[in-house]
Short mmCIF file of C-alpha atoms and ligand atoms in Angstrom, two decimals:
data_model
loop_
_atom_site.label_atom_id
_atom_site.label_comp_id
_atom_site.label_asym_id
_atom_site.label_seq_id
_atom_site.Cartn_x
_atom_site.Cartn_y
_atom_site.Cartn_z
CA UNK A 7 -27.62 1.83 8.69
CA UNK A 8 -25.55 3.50 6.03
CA UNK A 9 -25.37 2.93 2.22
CA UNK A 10 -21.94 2.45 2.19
CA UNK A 11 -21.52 0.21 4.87
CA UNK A 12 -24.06 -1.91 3.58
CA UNK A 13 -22.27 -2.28 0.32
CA UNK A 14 -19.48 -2.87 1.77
CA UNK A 15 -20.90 -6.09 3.24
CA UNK A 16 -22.05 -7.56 0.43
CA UNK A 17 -18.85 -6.82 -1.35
CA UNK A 18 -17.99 -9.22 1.43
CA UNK A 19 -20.65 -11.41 1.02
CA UNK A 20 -19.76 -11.76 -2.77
CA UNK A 21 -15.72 -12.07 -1.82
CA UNK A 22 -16.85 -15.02 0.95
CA UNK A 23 -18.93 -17.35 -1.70
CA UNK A 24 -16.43 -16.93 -4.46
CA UNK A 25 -13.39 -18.17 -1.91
CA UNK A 26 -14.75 -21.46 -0.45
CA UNK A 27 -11.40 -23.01 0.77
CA UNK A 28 -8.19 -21.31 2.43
CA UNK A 29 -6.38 -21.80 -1.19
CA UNK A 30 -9.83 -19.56 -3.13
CA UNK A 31 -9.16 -16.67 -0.24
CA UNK A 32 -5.67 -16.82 -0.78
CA UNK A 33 -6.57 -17.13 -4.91
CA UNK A 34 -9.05 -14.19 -4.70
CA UNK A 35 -6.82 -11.79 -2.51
CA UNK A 36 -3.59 -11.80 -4.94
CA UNK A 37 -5.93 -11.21 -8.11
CA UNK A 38 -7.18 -8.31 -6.03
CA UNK A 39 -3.38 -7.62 -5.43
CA UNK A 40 -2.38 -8.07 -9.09
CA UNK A 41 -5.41 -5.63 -10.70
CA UNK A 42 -4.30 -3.22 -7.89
CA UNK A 43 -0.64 -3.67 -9.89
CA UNK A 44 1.27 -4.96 -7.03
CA UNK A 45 4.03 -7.18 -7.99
CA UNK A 46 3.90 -11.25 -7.08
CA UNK A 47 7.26 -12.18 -5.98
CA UNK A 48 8.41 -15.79 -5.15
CA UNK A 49 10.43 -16.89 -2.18
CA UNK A 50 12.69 -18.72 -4.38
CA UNK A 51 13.51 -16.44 -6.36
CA UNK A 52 16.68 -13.45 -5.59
CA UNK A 53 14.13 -9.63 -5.16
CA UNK A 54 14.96 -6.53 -6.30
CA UNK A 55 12.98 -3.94 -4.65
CA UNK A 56 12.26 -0.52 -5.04
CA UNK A 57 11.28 2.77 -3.14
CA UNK A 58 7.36 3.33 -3.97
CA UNK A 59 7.32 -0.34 -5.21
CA UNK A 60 4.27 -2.44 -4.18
CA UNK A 61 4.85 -6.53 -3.62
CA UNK A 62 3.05 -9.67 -2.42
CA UNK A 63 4.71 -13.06 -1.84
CA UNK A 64 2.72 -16.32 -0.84
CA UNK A 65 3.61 -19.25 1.12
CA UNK A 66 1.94 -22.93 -0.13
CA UNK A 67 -0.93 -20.81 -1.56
CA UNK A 68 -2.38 -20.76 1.63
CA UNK A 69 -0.70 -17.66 3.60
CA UNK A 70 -0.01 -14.19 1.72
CA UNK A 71 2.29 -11.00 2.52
CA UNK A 72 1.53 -8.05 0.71
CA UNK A 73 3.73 -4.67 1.38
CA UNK A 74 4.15 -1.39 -0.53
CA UNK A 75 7.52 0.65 0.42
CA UNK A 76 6.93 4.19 0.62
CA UNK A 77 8.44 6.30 -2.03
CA UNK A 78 9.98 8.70 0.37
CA UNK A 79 11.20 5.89 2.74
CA UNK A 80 14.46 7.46 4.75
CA UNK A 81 17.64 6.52 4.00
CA UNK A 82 18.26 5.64 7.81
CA UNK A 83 15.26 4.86 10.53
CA UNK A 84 12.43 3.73 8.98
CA UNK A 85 9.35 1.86 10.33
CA UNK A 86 6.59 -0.65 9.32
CA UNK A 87 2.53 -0.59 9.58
CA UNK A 88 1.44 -3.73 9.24
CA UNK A 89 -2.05 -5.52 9.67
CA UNK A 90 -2.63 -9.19 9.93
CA UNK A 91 -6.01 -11.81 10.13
CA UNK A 92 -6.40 -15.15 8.96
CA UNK A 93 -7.69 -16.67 5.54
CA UNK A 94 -8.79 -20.28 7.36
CA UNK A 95 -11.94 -21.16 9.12
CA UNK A 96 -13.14 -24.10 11.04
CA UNK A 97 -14.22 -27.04 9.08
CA UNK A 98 -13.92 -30.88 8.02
CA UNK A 99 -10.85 -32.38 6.02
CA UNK A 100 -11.83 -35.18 3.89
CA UNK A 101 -9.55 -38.01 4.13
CA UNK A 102 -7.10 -39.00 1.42
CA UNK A 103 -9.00 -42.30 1.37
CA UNK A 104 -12.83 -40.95 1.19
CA UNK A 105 -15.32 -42.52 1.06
CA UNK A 106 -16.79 -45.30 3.70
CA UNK A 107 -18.96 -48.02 2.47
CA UNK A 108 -22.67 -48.17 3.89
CA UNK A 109 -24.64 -49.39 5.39
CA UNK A 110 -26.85 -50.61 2.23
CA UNK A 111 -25.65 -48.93 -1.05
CA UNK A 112 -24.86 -45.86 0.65
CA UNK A 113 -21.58 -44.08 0.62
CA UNK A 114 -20.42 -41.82 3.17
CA UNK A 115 -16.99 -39.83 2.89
CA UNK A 116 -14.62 -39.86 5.95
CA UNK A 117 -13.96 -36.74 7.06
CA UNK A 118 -11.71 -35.18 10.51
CA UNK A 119 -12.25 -31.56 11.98
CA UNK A 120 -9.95 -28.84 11.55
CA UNK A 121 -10.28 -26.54 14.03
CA UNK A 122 -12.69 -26.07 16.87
CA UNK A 123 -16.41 -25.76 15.07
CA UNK A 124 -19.69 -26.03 16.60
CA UNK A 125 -20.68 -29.43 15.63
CA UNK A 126 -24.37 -29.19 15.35
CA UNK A 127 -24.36 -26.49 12.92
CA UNK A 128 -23.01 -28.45 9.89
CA UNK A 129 -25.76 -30.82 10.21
CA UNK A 130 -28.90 -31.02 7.86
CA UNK A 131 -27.25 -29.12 4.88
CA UNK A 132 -26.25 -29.32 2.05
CA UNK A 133 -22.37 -29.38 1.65
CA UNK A 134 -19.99 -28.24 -1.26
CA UNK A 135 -16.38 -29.42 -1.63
CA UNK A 136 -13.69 -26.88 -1.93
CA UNK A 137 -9.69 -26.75 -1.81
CA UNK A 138 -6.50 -28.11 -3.99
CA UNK A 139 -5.17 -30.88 -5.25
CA UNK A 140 -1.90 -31.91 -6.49
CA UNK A 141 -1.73 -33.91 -10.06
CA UNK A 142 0.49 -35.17 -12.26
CA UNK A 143 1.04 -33.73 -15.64
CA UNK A 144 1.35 -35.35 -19.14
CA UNK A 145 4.89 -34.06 -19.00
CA UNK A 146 5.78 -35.53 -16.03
CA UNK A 147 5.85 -32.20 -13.22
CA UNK A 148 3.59 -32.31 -10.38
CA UNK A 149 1.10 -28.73 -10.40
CA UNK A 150 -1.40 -27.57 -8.18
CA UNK A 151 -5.00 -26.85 -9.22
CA UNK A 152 -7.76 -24.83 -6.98
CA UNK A 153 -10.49 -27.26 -7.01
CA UNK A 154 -14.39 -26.30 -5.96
CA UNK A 155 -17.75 -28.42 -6.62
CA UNK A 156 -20.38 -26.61 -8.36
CA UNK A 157 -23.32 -27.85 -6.31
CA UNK A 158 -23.55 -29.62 -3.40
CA UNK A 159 -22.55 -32.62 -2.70
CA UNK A 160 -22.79 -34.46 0.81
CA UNK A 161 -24.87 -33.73 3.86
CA UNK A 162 -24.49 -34.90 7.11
CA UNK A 163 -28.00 -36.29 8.45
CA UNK A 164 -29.34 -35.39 11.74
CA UNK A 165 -30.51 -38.75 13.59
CA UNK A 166 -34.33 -38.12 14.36
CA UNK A 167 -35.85 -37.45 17.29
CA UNK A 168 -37.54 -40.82 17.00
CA UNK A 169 -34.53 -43.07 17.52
CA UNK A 170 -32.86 -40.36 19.86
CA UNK A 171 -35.67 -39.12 22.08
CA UNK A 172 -33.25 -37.39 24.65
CA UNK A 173 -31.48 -35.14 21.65
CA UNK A 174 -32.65 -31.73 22.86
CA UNK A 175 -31.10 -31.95 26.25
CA UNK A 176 -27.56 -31.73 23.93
CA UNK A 177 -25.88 -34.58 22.92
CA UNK A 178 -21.97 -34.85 22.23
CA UNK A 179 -21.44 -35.73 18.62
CA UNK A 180 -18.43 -38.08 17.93
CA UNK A 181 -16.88 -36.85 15.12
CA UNK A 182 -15.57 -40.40 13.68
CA UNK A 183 -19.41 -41.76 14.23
CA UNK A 184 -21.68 -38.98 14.42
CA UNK A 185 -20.27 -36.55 11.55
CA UNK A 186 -19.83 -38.58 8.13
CA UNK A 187 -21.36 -37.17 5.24
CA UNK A 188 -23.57 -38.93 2.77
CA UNK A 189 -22.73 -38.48 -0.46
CA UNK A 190 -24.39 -41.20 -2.33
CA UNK A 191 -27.68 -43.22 -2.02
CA UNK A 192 -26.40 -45.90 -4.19
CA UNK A 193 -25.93 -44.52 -7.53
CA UNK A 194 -22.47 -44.66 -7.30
CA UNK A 195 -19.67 -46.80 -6.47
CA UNK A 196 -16.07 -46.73 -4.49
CA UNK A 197 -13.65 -44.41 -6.47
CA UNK A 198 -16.34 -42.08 -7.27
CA UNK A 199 -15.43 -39.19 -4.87
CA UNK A 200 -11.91 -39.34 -6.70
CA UNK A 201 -13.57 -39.54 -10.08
CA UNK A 202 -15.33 -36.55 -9.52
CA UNK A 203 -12.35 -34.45 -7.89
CA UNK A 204 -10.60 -35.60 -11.17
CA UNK A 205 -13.31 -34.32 -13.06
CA UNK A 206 -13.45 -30.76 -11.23
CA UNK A 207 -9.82 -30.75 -11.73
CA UNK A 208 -9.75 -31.67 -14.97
CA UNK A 209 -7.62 -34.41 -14.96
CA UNK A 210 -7.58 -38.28 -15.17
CA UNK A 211 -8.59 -39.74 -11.31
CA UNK A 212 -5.15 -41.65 -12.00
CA UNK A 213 -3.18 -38.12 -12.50
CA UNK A 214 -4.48 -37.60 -8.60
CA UNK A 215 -1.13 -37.17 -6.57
CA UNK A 216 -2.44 -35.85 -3.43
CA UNK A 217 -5.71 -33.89 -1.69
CA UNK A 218 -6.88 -30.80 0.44
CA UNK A 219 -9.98 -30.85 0.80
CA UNK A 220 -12.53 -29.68 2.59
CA UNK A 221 -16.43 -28.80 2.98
CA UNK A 222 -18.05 -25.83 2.45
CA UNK A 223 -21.28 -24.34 3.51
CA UNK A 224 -22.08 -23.24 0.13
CA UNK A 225 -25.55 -21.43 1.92
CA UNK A 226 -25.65 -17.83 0.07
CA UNK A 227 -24.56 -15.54 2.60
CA UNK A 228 -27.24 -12.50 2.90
CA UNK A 229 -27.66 -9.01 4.65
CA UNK A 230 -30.90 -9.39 6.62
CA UNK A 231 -33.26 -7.44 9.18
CA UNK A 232 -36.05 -5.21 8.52
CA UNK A 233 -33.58 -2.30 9.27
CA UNK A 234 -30.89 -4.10 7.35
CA UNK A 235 -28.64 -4.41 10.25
CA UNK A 236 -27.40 -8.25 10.02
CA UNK A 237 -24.89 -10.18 7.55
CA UNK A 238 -25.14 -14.01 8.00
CA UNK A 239 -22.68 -15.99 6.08
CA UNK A 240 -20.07 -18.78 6.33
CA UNK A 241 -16.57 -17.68 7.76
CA UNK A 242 -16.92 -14.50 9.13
CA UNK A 243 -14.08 -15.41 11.47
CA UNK A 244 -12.11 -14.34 9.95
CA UNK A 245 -13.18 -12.66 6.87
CA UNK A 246 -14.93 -10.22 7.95
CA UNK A 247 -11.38 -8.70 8.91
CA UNK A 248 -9.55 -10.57 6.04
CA UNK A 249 -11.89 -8.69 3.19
CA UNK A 250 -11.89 -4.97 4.58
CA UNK A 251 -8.43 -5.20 5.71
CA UNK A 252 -6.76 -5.89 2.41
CA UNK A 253 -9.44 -3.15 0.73
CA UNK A 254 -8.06 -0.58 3.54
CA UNK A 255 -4.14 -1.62 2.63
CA UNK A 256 -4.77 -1.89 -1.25
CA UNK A 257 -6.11 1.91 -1.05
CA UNK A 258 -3.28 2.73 1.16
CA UNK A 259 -0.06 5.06 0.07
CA UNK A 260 1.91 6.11 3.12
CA UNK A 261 5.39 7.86 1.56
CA UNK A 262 7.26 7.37 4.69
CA UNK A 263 6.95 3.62 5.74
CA UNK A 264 6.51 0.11 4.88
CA UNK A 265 2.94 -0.83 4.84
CA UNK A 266 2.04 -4.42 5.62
CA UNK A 267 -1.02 -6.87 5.35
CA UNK A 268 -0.59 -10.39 5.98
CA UNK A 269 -2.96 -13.30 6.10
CA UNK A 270 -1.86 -16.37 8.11
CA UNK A 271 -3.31 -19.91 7.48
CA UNK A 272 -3.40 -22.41 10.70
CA UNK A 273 -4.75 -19.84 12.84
CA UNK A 274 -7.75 -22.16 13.46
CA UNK A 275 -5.57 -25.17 14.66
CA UNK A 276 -3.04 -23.38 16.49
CA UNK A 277 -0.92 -21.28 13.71
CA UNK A 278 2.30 -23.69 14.03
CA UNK A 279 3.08 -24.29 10.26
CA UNK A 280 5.94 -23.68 7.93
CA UNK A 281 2.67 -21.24 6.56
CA UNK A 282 1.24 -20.06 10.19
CA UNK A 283 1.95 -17.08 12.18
CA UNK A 284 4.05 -18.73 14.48
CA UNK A 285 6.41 -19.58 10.90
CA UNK A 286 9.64 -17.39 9.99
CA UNK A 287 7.18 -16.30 7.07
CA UNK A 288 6.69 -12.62 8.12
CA UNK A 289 10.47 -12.20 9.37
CA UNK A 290 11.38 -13.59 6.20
CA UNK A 291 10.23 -11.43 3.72
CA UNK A 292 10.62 -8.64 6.15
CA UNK A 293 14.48 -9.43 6.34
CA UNK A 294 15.01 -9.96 2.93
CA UNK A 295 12.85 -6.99 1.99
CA UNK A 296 15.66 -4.87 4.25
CA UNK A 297 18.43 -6.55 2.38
CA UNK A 298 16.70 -5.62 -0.82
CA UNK A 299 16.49 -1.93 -0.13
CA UNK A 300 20.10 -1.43 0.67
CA UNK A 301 19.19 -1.32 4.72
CA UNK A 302 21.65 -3.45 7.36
CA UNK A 303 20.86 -6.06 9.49
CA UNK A 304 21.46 -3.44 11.85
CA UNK A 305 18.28 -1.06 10.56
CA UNK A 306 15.59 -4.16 9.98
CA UNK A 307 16.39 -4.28 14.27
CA UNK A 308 15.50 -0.70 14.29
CA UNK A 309 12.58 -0.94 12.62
CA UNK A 310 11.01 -3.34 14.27
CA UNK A 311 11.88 -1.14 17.33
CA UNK A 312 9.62 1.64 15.99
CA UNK A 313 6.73 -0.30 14.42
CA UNK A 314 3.26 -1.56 15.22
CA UNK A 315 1.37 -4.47 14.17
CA UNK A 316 -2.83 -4.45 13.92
CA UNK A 317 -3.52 -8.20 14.50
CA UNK A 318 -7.52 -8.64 13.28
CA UNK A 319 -9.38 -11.47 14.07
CA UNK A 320 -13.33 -11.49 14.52
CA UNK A 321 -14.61 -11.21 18.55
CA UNK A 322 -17.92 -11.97 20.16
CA UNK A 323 -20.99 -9.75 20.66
CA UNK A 324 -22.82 -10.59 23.85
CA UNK A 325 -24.86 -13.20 23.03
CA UNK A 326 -28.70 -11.71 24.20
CA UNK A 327 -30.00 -14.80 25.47
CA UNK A 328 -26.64 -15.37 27.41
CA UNK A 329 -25.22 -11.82 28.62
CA UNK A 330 -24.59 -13.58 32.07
CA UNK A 331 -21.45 -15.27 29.72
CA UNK A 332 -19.78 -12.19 28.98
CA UNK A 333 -18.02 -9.44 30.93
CA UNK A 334 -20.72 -7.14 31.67
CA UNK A 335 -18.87 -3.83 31.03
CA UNK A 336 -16.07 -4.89 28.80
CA UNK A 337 -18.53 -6.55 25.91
CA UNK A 338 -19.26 -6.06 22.23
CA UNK A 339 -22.58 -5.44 20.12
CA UNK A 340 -23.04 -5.61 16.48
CA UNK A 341 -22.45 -2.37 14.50
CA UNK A 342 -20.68 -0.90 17.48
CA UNK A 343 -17.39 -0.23 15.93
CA UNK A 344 -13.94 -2.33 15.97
CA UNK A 345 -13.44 -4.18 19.00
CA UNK A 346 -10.28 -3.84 20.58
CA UNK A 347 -9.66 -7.17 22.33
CA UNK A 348 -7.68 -7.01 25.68
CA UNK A 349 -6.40 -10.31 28.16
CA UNK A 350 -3.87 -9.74 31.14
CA UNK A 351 -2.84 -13.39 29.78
CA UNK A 352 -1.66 -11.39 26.80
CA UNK A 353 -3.22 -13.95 24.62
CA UNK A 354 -4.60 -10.76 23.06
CA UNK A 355 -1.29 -8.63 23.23
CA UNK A 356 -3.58 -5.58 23.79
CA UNK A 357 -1.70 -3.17 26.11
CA UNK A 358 -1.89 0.44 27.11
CA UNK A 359 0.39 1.80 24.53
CA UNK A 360 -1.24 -0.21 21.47
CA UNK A 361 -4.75 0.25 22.71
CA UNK A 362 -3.61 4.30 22.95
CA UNK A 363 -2.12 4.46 19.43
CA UNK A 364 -4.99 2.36 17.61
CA UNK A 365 -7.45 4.69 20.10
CA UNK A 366 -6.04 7.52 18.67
CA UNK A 367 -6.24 6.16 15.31
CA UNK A 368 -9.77 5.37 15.48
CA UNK A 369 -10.96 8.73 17.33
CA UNK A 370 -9.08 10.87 14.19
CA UNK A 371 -11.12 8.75 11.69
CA UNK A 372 -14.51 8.98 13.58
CA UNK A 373 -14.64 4.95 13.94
CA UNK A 374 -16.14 4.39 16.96
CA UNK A 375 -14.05 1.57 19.43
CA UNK A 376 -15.61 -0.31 21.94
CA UNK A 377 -13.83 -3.38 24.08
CA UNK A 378 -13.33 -6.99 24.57
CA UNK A 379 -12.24 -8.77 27.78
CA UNK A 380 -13.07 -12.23 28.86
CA UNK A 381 -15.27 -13.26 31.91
CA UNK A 382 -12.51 -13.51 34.47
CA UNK A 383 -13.33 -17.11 35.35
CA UNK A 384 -13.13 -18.12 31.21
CA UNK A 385 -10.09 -18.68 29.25
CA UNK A 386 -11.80 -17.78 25.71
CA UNK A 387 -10.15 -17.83 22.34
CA UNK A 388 -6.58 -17.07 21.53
CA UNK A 389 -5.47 -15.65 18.07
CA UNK A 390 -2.67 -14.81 15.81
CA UNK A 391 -0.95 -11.89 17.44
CA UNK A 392 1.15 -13.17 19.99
CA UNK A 393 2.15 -15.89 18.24
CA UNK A 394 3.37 -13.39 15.03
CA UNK A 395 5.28 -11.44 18.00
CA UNK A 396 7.29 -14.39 18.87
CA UNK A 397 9.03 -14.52 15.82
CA UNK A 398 8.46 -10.50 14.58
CA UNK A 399 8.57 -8.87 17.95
CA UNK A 400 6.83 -5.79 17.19
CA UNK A 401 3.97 -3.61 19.12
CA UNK A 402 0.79 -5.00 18.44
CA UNK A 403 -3.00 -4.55 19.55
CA UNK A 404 -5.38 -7.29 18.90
CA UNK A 405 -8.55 -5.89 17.22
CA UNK A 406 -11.67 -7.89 15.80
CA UNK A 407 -15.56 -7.45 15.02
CA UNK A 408 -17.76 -8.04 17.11
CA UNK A 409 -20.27 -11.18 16.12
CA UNK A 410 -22.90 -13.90 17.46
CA UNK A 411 -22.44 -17.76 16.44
CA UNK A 412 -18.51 -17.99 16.35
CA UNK A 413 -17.31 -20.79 14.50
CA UNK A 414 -20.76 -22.19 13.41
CA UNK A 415 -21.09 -22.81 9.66
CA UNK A 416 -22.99 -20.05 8.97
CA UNK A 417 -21.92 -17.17 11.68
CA UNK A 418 -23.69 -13.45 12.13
CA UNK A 419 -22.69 -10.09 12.51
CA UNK A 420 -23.24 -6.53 12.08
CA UNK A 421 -24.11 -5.05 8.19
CA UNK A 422 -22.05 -1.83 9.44
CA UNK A 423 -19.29 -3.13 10.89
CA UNK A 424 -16.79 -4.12 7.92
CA UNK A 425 -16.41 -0.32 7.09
CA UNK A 426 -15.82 0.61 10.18
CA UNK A 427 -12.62 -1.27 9.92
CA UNK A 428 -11.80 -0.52 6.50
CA UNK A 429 -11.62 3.18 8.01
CA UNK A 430 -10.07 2.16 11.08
CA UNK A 431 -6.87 0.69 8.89
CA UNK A 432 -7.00 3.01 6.34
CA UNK A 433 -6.46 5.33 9.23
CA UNK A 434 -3.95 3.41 10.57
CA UNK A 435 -1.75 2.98 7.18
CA UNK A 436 -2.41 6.75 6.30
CA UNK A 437 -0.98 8.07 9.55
CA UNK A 438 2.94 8.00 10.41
CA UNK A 439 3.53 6.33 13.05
CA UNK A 440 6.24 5.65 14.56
CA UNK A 441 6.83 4.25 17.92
CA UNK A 442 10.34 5.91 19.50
CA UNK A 443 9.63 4.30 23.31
CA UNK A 444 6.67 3.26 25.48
CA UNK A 445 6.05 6.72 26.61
CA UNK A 446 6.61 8.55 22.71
CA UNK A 447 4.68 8.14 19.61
CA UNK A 448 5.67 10.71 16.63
CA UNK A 449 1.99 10.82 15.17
CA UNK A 450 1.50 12.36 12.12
CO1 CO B 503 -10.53 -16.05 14.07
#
């Protein structure tokens, strides 16, 4: 295990408990983007851009775009590099109405799933509450405020073995029975959850205008293993790709193109949001960026013709007491290098020419690759690629880390891996490439 990839993971580890909700990630990567000395811009607002000028724009605090435009951009033909992941992991929405009433003096809060999480795992611990509400001023306007409890604050109880004796041979939880948190034992009363969101937000619970909220595994994430080769933490998936990522891009300064990271919100329930990938967010500010530099509808067609989109999302490492679930040659291990995720579905838009380019990428930086493909007879996951493409049809390759525990509330991976895609995309944005046709790459 290396120093520096071992720092670099609990860089992560520290960036992961101080962003608890989609809205904190969001929060935490545009202060990194504003001490970096990019510029924020606002979609409502008219943009001036500049050559060698470095921007990010958000979308309901929730989805982000950062680009820098290289200084020596050309006049006529230029290209984009862009990188994507998501900011959102699976998790439970508390209800705008919150709380249910015992039985006894017991208060439970009503909660729905977002996304597809492994149920079991957010049992028996202690749960924070995380995300943004909307309240109404003394002056009458309606602001948002990034909310987060400071301990922890409801628990959903395992039922014990005694009243369930058949509970080890797996037992489906229903998520409107099975899954409510407690989160009092009778010291307080109705309203409270509300009074205590008020209180976080600092605000009256009347001046409460509207809620997203969600639960957090507030469990410190750690690096682990007598050879210090694990990092357990919440949300992994996908910010174990989000964090390096938008280090590699920050660090980036390619003259000749437009260098892109975005993080998309949704992913996790199927990315089809004003916010999501499958949104006119990236084509927006991609098309008004064009417009802004002086360029023709004409050129922002061209570009898109010669440029490439890294789409990250976390992938699985063969699980060792289950190999028999994974492809046996096309598999991942922890700390084996970025995974580059292949399906002939093209739910991973993986194909010869983007797994070539991000190959080449990878070999020039000493990162080593290795591969994803899905049993034959399993569907898997799907991720935020193809859906980007349908709206910003670009080149893409679908890359990811490899990890154990997918969508569990506390997930596991390699301690080395994170740098090795830091490299990979600082690679990536340092090299010129630009894609002229399926069978020519310029490569500098
Ligand atoms: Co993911």
């Amino acid at each position: 295990m290396t120093t520096s990839g071992i720092d670099l993971s609990r860089e992560l580890c520290s960036f992961i408990e101080a962003s608890p909700s989609v809205f904190h990630v969001v929060a935490n990567l545009a202060k990194a983007l504003d001490e970096a000395g990019l510029t924020r811009l606002r979609e409502r607002d008219a943009w001036q851009l500049r050559r060698g000028g470095s921007y990010y724009v958000t979308r309901n605090d929730s989805s982000i775009i950062a680009f820098k435009v290289g200084r020596d951009l050309p006049e006529e033909g230029y290209h984009l590099q862009m990188a994507a992941s998501h900011p959102d992991s699976p998790t439970f929405k508390v209800k705008q109405v919150p709380e249910l009433e015992g039985p006894g003096e017991m208060l439970r809060l009503n909660v729905e799933g977002y996304g597809g999480m492994l149920d079991a795992s957010w049992l028996d611990r202690p749960l924070g509450v995380a995300g943004r509400v909307l309240v109404r001023r003394g002056d009458g306007r309606i602001e948002s405020r990034l909310v987060a409890s400071d301990r922890d604050v409801a628990l959903i109880p395992n039922v014990a073995i005694h009243q369930r004796r058949d509970a080890n041979k797996g037992f489906p939880y229903n998520h409107q029975v099975d899954l409510c948190p407690i989160f009092s034992a009778g010291s307080l009363r109705m309203g409270a959850f509300d009074e205590m969101v008020a209180h976080l937000a600092g605000v009256e619970a009347s001046q409460l205008l509207g809620k997203d909220l969600y639960l957090c595994n507030r469990a410190a994430p750690r690096i682990w293993g007598w050879a210090d080769e694990f990092v357990s933490a919440p949300k992994l998936d996908d910010l174990q790709c989000t964090f390096p990522a938008s280090r590699a891009f920050v660090q980036s300064d390619n003259p000749t193109c437009i260098t892109v990271f975005a993080c998309f919100d949704t992913e996790e329930v199927g990315s089809g949001t004003r916010q999501g990938a499958m949104s006119t967010f990236l084509h927006d500010v991609l098309v008004r960026a064009n417009a802004a530099l002086g360029y023709a509808q004409e050129d922002y067609l061209r570009a898109l013709a010669a440029s490439m989109m890294v789409s990250c999302d976390n992938g699985h490492a063969v699980h060792p007491n289950h190999p028999e679930l994974y492809d046996a040659r096309n598999c991942g291990r922890l700390n084996g290098g970025v995974l580059v995720k292949e399906a002939a579905s093209q739910k991973y838009t993986t194909d010869a020419l983007g797994r070539a380019i991000f190959t080449a990428v990878c070999n020039d930086a000493g990162v080593p690759v290795q591969t994803f493909a899905n049993r034959s007879d399993s569907a898997g996951g799907s991720t935020l690629g193809n859906k980007s493409s349908c709206q910003v049809s670009v080149l893409s390759v679908d890359i990811g880390l490899a990890q154990l525990a997918m969508h569990s509330s506390y997930e596991t991976a390699g301690s080395q891996d994170a740098e090795y895609l830091m490299r990979a995309l600082a690679a990536f944005f340092a090299t010129d490439i630009r894609i002229d046709d399926a069978e020519l790459v310029a490569f500098e």
